[in-house]
PDB file of C-alpha atoms in Angstrom:
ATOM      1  CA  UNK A   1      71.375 101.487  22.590  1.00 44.00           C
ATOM      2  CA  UNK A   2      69.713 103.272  19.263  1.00 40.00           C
ATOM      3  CA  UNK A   3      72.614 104.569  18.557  1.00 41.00           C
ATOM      4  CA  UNK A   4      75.051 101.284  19.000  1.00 41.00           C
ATOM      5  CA  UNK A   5      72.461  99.927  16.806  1.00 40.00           C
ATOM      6  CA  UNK A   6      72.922 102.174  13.918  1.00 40.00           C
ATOM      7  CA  UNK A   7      76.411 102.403  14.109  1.00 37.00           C
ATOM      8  CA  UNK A   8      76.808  98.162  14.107  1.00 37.00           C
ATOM      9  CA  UNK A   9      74.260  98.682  10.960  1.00 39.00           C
ATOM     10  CA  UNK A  10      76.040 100.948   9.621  1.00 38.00           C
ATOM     11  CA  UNK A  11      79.571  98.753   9.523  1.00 38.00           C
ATOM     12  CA  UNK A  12      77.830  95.960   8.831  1.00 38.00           C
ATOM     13  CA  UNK A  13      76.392  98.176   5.553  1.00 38.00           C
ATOM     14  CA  UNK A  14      79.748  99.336   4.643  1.00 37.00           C
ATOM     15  CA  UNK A  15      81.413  95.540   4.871  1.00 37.00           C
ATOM     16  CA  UNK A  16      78.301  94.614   2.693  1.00 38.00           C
ATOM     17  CA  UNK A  17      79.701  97.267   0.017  1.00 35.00           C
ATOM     18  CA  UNK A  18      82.965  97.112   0.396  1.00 37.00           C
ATOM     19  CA  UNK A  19      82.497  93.285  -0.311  1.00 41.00           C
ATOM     20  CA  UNK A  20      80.071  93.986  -3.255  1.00 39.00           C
ATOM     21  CA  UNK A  21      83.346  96.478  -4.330  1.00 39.00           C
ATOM     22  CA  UNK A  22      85.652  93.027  -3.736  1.00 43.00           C
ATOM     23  CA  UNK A  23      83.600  91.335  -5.814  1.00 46.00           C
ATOM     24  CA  UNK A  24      83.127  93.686  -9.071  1.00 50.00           C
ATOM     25  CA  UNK A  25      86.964  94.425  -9.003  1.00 88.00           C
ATOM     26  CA  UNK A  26      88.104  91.151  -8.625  1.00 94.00           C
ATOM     27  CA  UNK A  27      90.100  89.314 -11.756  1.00 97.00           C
ATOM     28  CA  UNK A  28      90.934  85.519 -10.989  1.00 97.00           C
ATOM     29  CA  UNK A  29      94.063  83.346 -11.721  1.00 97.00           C
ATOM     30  CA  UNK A  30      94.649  80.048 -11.765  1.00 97.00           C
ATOM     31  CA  UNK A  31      98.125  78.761 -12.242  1.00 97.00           C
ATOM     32  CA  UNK A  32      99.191  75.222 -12.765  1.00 96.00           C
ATOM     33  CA  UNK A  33     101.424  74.829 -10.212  1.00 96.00           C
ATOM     34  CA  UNK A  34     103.422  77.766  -8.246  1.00 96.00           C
ATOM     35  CA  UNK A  35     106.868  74.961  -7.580  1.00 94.00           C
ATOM     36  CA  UNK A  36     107.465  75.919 -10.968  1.00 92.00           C
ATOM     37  CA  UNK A  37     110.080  79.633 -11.273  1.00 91.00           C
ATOM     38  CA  UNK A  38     108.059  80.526 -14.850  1.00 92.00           C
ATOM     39  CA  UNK A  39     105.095  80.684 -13.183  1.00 95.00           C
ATOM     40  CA  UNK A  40     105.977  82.620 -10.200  1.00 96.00           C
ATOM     41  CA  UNK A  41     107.451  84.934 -12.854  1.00 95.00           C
ATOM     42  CA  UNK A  42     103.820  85.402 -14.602  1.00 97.00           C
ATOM     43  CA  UNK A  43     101.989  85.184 -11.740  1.00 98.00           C
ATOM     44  CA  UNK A  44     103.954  88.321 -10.414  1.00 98.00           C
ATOM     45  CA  UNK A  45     103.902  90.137 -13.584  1.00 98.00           C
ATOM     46  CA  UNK A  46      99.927  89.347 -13.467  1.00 98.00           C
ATOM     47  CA  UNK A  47     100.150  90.959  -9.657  1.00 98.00           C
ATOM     48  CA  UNK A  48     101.983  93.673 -10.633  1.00 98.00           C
ATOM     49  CA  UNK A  49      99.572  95.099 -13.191  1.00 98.00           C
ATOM     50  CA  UNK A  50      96.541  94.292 -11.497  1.00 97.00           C
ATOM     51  CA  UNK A  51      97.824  96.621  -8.547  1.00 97.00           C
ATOM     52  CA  UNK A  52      98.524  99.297 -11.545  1.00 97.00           C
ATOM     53  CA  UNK A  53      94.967  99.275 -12.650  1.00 96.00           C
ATOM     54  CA  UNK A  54      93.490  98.805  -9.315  1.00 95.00           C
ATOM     55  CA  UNK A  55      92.111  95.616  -9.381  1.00 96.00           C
ATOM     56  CA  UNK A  56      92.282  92.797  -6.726  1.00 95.00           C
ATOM     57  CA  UNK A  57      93.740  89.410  -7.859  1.00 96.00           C
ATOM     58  CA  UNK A  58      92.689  86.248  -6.559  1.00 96.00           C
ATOM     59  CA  UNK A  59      95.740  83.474  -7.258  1.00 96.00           C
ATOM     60  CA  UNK A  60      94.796  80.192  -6.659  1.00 96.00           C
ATOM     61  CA  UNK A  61      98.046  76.873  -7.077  1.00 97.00           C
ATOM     62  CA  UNK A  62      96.316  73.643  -9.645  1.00 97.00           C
ATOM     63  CA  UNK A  63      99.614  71.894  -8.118  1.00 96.00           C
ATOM     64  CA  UNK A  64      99.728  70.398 -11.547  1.00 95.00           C
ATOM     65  CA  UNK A  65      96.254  68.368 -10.942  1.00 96.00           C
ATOM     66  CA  UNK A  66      93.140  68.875 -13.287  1.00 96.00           C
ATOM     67  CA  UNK A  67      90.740  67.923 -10.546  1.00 97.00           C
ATOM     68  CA  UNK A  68      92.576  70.867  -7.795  1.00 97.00           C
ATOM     69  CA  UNK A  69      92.264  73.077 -10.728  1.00 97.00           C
ATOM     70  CA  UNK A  70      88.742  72.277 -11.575  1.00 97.00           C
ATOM     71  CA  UNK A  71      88.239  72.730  -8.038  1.00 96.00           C
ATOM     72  CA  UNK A  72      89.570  76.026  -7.881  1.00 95.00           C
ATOM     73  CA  UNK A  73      87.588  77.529 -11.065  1.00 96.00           C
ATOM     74  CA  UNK A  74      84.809  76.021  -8.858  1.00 94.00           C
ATOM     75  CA  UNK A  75      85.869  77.937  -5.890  1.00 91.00           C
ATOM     76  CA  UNK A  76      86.581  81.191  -7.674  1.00 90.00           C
ATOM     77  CA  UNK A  77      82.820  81.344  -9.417  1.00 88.00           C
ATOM     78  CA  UNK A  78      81.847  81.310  -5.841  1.00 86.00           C
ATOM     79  CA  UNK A  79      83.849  83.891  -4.803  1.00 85.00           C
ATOM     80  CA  UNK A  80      82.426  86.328  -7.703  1.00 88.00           C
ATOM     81  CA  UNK A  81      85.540  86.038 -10.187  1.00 94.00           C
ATOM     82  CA  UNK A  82      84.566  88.653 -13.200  1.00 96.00           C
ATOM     83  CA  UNK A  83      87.402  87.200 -15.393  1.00 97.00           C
ATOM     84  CA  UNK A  84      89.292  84.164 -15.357  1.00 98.00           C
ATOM     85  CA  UNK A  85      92.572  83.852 -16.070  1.00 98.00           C
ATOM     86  CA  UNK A  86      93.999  80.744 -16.377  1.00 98.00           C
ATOM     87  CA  UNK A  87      97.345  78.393 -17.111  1.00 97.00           C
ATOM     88  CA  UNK A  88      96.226  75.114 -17.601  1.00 96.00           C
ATOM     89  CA  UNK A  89      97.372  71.917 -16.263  1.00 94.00           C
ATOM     90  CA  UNK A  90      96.406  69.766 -19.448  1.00 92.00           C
ATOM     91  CA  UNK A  91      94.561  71.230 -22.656  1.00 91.00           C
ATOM     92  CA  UNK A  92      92.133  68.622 -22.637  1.00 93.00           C
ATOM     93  CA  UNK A  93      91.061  68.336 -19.196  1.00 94.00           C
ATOM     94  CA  UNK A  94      91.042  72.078 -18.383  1.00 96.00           C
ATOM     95  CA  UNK A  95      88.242  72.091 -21.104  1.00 96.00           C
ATOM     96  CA  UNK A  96      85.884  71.357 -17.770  1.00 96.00           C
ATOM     97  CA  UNK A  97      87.317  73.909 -15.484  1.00 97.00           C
ATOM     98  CA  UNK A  98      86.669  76.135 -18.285  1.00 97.00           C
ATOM     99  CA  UNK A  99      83.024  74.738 -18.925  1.00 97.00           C
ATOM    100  CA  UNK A 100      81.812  76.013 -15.912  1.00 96.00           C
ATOM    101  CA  UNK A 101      83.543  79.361 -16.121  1.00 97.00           C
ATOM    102  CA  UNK A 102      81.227  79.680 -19.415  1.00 97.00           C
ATOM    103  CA  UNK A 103      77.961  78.627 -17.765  1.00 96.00           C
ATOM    104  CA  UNK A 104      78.751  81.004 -15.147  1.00 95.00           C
ATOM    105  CA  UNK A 105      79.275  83.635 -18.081  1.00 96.00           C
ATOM    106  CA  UNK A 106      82.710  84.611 -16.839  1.00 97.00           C
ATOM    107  CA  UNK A 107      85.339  85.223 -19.691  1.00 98.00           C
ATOM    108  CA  UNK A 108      87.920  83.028 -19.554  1.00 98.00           C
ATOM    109  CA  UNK A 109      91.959  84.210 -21.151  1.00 98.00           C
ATOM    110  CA  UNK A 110      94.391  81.083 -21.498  1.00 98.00           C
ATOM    111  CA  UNK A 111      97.870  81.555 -20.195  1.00 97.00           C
ATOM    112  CA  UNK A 112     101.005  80.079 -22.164  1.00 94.00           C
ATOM    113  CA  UNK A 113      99.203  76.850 -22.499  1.00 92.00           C
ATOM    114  CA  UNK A 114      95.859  76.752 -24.365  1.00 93.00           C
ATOM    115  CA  UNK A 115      92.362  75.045 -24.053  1.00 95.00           C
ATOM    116  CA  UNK A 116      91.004  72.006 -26.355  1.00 93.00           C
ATOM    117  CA  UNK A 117      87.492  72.635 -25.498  1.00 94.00           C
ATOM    118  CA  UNK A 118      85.116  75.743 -24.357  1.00 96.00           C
ATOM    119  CA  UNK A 119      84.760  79.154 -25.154  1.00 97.00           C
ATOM    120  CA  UNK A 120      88.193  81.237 -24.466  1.00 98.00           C
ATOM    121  CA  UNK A 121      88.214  84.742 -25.247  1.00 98.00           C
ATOM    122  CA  UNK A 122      91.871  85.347 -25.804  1.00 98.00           C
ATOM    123  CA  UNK A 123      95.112  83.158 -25.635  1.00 97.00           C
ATOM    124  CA  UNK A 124      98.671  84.600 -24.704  1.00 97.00           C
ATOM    125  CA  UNK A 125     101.677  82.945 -25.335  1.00 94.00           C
ATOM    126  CA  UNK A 126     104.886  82.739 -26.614  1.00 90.00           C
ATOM    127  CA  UNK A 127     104.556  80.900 -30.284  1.00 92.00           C
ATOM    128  CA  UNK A 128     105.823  77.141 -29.458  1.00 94.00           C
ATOM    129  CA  UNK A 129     106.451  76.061 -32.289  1.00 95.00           C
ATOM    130  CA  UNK A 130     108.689  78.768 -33.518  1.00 95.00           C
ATOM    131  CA  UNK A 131     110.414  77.952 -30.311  1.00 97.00           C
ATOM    132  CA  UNK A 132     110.965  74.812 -30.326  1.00 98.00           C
ATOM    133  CA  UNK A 133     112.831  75.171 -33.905  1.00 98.00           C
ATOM    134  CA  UNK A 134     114.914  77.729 -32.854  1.00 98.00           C
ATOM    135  CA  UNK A 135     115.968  75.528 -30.485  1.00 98.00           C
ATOM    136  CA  UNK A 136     116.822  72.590 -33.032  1.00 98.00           C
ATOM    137  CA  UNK A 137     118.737  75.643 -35.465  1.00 98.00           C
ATOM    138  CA  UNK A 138     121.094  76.585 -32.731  1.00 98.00           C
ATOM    139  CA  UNK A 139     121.454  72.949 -32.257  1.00 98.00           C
ATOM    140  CA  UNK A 140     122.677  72.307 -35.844  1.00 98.00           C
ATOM    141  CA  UNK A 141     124.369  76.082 -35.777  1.00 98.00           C
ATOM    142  CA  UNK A 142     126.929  74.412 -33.076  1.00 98.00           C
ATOM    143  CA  UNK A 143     127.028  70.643 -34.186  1.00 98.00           C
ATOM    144  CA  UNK A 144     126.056  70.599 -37.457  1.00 97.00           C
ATOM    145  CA  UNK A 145     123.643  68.602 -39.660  1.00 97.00           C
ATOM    146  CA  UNK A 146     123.297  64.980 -38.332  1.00 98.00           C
ATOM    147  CA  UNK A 147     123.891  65.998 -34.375  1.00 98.00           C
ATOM    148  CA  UNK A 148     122.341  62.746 -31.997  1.00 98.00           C
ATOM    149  CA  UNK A 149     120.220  64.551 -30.057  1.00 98.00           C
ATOM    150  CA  UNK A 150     117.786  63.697 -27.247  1.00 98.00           C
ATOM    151  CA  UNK A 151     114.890  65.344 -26.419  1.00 98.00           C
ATOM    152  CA  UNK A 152     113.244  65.644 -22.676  1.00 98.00           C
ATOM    153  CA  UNK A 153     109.718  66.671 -23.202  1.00 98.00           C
ATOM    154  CA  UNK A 154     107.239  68.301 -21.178  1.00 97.00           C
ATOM    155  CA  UNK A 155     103.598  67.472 -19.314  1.00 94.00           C
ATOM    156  CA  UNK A 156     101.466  65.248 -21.911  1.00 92.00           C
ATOM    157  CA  UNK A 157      98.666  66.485 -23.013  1.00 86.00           C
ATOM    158  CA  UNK A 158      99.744  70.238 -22.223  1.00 91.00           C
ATOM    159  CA  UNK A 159      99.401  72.462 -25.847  1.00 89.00           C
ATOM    160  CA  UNK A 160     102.940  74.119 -24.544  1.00 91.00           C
ATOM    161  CA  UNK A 161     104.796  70.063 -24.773  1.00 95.00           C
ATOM    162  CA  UNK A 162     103.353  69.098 -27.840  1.00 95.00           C
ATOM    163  CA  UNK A 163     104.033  72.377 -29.936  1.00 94.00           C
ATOM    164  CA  UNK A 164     107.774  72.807 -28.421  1.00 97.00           C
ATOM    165  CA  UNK A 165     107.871  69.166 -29.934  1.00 98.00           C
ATOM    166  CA  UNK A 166     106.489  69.984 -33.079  1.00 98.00           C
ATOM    167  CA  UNK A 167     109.013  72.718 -33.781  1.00 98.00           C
ATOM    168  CA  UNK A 168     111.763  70.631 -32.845  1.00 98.00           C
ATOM    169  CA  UNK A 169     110.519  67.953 -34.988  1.00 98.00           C
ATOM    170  CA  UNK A 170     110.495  70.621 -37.797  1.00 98.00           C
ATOM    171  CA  UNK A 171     114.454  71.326 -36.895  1.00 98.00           C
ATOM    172  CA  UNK A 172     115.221  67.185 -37.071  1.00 98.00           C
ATOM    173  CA  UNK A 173     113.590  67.292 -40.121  1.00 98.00           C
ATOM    174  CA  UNK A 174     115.750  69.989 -41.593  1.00 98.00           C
ATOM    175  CA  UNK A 175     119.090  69.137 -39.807  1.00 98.00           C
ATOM    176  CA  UNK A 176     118.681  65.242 -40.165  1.00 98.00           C
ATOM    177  CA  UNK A 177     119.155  64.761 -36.449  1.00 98.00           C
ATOM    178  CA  UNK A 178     119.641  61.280 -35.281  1.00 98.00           C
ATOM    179  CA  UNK A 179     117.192  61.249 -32.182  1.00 98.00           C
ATOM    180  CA  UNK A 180     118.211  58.850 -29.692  1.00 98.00           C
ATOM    181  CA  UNK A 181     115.396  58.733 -27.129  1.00 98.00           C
ATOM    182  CA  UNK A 182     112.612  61.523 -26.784  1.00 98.00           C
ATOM    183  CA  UNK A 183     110.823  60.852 -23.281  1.00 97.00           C
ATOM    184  CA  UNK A 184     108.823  63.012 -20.739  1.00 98.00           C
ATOM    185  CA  UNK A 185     110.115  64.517 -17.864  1.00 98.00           C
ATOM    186  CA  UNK A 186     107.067  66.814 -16.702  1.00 96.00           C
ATOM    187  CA  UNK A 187     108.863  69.910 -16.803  1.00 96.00           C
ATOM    188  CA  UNK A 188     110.225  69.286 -13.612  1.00 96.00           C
ATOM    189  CA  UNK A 189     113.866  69.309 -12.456  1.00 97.00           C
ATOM    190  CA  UNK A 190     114.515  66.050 -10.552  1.00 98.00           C
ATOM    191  CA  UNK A 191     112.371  64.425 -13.140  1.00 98.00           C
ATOM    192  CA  UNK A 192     115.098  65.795 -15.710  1.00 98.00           C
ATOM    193  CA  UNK A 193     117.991  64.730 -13.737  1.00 98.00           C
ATOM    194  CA  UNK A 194     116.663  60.920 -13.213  1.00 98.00           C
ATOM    195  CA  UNK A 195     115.590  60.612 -16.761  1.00 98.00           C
ATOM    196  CA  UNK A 196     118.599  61.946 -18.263  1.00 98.00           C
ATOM    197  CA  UNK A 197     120.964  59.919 -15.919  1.00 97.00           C
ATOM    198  CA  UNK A 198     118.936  56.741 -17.296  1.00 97.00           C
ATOM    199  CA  UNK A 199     119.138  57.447 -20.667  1.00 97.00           C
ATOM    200  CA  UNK A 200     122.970  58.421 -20.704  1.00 97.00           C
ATOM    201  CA  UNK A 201     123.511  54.807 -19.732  1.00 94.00           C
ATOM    202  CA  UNK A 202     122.197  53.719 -22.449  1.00 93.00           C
ATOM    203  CA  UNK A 203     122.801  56.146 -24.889  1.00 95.00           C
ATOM    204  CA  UNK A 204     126.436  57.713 -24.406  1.00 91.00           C
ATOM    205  CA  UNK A 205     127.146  58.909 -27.500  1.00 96.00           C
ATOM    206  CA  UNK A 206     124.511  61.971 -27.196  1.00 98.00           C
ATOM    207  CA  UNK A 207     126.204  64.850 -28.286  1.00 98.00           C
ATOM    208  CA  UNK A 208     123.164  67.524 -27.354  1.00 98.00           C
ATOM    209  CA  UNK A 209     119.790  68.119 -25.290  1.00 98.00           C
ATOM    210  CA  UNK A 210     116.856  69.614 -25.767  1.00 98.00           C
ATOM    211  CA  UNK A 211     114.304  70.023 -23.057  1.00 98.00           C
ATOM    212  CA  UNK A 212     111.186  71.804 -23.433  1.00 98.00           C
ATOM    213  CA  UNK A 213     111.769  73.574 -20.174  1.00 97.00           C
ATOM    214  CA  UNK A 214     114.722  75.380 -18.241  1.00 97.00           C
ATOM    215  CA  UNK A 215     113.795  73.068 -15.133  1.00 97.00           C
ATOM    216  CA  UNK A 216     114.233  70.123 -17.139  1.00 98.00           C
ATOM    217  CA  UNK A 217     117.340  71.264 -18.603  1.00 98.00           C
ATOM    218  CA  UNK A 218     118.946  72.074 -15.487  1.00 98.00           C
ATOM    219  CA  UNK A 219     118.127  68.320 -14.182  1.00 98.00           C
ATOM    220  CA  UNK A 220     120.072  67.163 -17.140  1.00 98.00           C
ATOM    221  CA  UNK A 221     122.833  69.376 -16.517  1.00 98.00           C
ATOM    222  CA  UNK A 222     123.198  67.884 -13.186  1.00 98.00           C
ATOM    223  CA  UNK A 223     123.450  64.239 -14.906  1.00 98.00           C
ATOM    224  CA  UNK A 224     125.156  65.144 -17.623  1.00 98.00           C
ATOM    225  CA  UNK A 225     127.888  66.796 -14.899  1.00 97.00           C
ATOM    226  CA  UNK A 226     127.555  63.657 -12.704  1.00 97.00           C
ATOM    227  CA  UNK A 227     128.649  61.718 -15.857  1.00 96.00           C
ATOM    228  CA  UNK A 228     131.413  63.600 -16.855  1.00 96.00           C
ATOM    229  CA  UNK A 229     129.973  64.235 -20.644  1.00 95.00           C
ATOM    230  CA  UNK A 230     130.430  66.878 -22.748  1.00 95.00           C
ATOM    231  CA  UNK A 231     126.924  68.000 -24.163  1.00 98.00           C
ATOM    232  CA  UNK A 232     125.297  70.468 -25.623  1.00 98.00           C
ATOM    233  CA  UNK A 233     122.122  71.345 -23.560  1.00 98.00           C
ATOM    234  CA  UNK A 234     119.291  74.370 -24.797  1.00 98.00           C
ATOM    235  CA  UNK A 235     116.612  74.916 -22.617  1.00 98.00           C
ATOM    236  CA  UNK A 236     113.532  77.028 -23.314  1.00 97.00           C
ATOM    237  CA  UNK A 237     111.396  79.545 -20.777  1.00 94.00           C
ATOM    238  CA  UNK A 238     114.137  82.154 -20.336  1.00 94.00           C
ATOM    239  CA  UNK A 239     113.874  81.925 -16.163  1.00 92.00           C
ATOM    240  CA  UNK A 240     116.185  83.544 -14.161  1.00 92.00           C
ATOM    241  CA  UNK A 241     118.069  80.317 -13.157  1.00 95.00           C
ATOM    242  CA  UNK A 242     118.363  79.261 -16.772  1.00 96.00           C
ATOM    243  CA  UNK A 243     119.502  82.315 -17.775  1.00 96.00           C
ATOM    244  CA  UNK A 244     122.336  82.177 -14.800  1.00 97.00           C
ATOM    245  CA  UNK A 245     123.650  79.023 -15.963  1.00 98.00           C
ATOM    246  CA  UNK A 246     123.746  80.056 -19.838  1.00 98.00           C
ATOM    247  CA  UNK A 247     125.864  83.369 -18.907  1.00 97.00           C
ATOM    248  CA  UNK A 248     128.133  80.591 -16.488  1.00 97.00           C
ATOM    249  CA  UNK A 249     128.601  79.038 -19.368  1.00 96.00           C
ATOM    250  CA  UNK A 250     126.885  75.924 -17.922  1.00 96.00           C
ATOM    251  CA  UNK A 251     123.772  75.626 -20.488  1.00 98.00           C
ATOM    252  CA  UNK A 252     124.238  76.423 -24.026  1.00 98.00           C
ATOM    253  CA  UNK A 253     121.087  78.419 -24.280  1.00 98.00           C
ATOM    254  CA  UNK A 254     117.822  78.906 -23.413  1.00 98.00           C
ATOM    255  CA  UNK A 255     114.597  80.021 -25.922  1.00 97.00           C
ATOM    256  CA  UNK A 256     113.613  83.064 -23.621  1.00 94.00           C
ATOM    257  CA  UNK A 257     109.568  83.442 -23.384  1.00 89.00           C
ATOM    258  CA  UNK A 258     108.614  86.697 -20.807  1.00 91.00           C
ATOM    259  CA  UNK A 259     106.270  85.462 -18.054  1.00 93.00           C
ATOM    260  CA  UNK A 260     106.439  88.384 -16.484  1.00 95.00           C
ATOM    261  CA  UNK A 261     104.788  90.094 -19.758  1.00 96.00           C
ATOM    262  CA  UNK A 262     102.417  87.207 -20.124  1.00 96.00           C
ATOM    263  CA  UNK A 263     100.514  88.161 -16.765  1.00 98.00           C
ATOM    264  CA  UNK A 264     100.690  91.150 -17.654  1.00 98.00           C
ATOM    265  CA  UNK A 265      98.876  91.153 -20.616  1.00 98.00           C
ATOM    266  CA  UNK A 266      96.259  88.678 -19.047  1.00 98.00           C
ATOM    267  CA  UNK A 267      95.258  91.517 -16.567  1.00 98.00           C
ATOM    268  CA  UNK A 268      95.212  94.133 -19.451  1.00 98.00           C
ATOM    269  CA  UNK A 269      93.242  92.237 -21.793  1.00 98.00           C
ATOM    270  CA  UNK A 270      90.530  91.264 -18.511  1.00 98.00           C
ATOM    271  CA  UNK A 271      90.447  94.912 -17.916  1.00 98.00           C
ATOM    272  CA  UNK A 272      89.607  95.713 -21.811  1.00 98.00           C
ATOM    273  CA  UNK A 273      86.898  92.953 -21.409  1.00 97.00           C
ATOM    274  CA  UNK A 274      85.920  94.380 -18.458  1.00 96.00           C
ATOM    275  CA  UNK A 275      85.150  97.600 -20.062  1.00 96.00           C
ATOM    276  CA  UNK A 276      83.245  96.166 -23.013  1.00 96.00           C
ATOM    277  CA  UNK A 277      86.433  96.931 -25.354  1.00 97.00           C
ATOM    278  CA  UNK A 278      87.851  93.941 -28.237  1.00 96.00           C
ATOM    279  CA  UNK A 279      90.390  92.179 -27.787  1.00 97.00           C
ATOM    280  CA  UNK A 280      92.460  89.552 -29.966  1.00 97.00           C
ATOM    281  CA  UNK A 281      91.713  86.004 -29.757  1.00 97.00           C
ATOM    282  CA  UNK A 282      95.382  84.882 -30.178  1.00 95.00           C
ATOM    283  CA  UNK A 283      98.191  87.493 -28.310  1.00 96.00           C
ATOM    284  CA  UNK A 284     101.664  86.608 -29.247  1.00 92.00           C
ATOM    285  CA  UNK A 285     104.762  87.068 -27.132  1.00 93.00           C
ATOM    286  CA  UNK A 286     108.399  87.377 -28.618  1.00 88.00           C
ATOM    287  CA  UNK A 287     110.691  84.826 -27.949  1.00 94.00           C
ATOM    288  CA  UNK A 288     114.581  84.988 -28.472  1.00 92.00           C
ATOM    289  CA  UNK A 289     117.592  83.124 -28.068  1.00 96.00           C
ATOM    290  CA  UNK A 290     119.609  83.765 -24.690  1.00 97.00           C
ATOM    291  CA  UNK A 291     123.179  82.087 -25.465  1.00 96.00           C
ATOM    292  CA  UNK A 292     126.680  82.703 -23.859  1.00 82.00           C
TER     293      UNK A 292
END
């Protein structure tokens, strides 16, 4: 009986450690919402490196809702998180997901999108902004100054909508575009397809689209098919199905960001912090045109 004893003590020692192990090793991500391709593509490239290093990787889905989310960072603390990664679901409001990462002195690294409020160690992401007017350029390369354009914008209130808009803005600026409707469509596909069928009703003379994501753009193309228009339509995220339907000759292009690299480098940068080592507070990733 002594000796069932021990050896029951002694498993129950080594689960203790091997938990402790769990614990000390363990880098956290939360990602806004897993429906989306991008972020299955970052979340992998995340997973990918954090089996490289040796580190276990805790993914938890926001489902595009600040409260999950803040739920989650909740949930994570708990679970003895040494880093947090994390793509947020809206600048402002992930500013109290991140909040509690900080009282709980847990680093926190932003994702693609960034954070209004609270302490963030680093930020990765493709620059916006530069994005969004190289999106507007190739616009004007193909149509000329003066193109009517329409413009199906992202999440509100998400750093990665407004900055995609304020490069584009730039471009209408520069080209003189004639804007005939700017609305959201979340970044989501069917929201893309029912917006853009709407507005084509009303506005028939569009001759190109830009939406800030290659879900959104793929909606469009759908209406735009359904319609039986001719327009120009540039997406921007570089995922594999927007890429498909730019080499089809389907989409015009797509502003390519690398998820894949952008979870990668949020593991590599935890595991610098992780061993006392600086990092940057701003990361850039290189964007690029994918056209036919």
């Amino acid at each position: 009986m002594k000796k069932v004893t021990a050896l029951t003590s002694a498993v129950l020692l080594g689960l203790s450690l091997s938990g402790a192990a769990f614990a000390q090793d363990t880098i956290a991500l939360a990602v806004s919402t897993l429906d989306n391709p991008f972020f299955v593509t970052l979340k992998d490239g995340a997973q990918q490196k954090a089996d490289e290093l040796g580190y276990q990787l805790v993914v938890l889905d926001s489902q595009n809702d600040p409260a999950k989310e803040l739920a989650n960072v909740e949930d994570l603390t708990v679970r003895g998180a040494k880093v947090l990664l994390i793509n947020p679901t809206d600048s402002e409001a992930v500013g109290n997901a991140v909040a509690i990462a900080n009282r709980n002195n847990i680093p926190v690294i932003t994702l693609d999108r960034g954070a209004a409020k609270g302490n963030v160690v680093s930020h990765i992401a493709s620059d916006n902004i530069a994005g969004g007017k190289m999106a507007g350029d190739f616009i004007a390369q193909k149509l000329g100054n003066g193109a009517k354009v329409i413009q199906l914008e992202g999440i509100a209130g998400t750093s990665a909508a407004r900055e995609r808009g304020e490069g584009f803005k730039q471009a209408i600026e520069t080209h003189k575009f004639n804007v005939l409707a700017s609305q959201p469509a979340d970044f989501d596909r069917t929201k893309g397809l029912n917006v853009t069928e709407n507005l084509l009703a009303s506005k028939a003379e569009v001759q190109a689209i830009f939406a800030q994501n290659d879900e959104m753009a793929l909606g469009a193309l759908r209406a735009v098919n359904a319609a039986n228009k001719k327009v120009l339509i540039v997406g921007f995220d570089g995922t594999d199905d927007g890429i498909k339907a730019v080499k089809s000759g389907k989409l015009a292009a797509t502003i390519a960001q690398q998820p894949n690299l952008i979870g990668s480098l949020g593991v590599m940068t935890a595991d610098k912090i992780l061993k006392g080592e600086k990092v940057e507070a701003k990361i850039p990733v290189d964007l690029k045109v994918i056209s036919e």
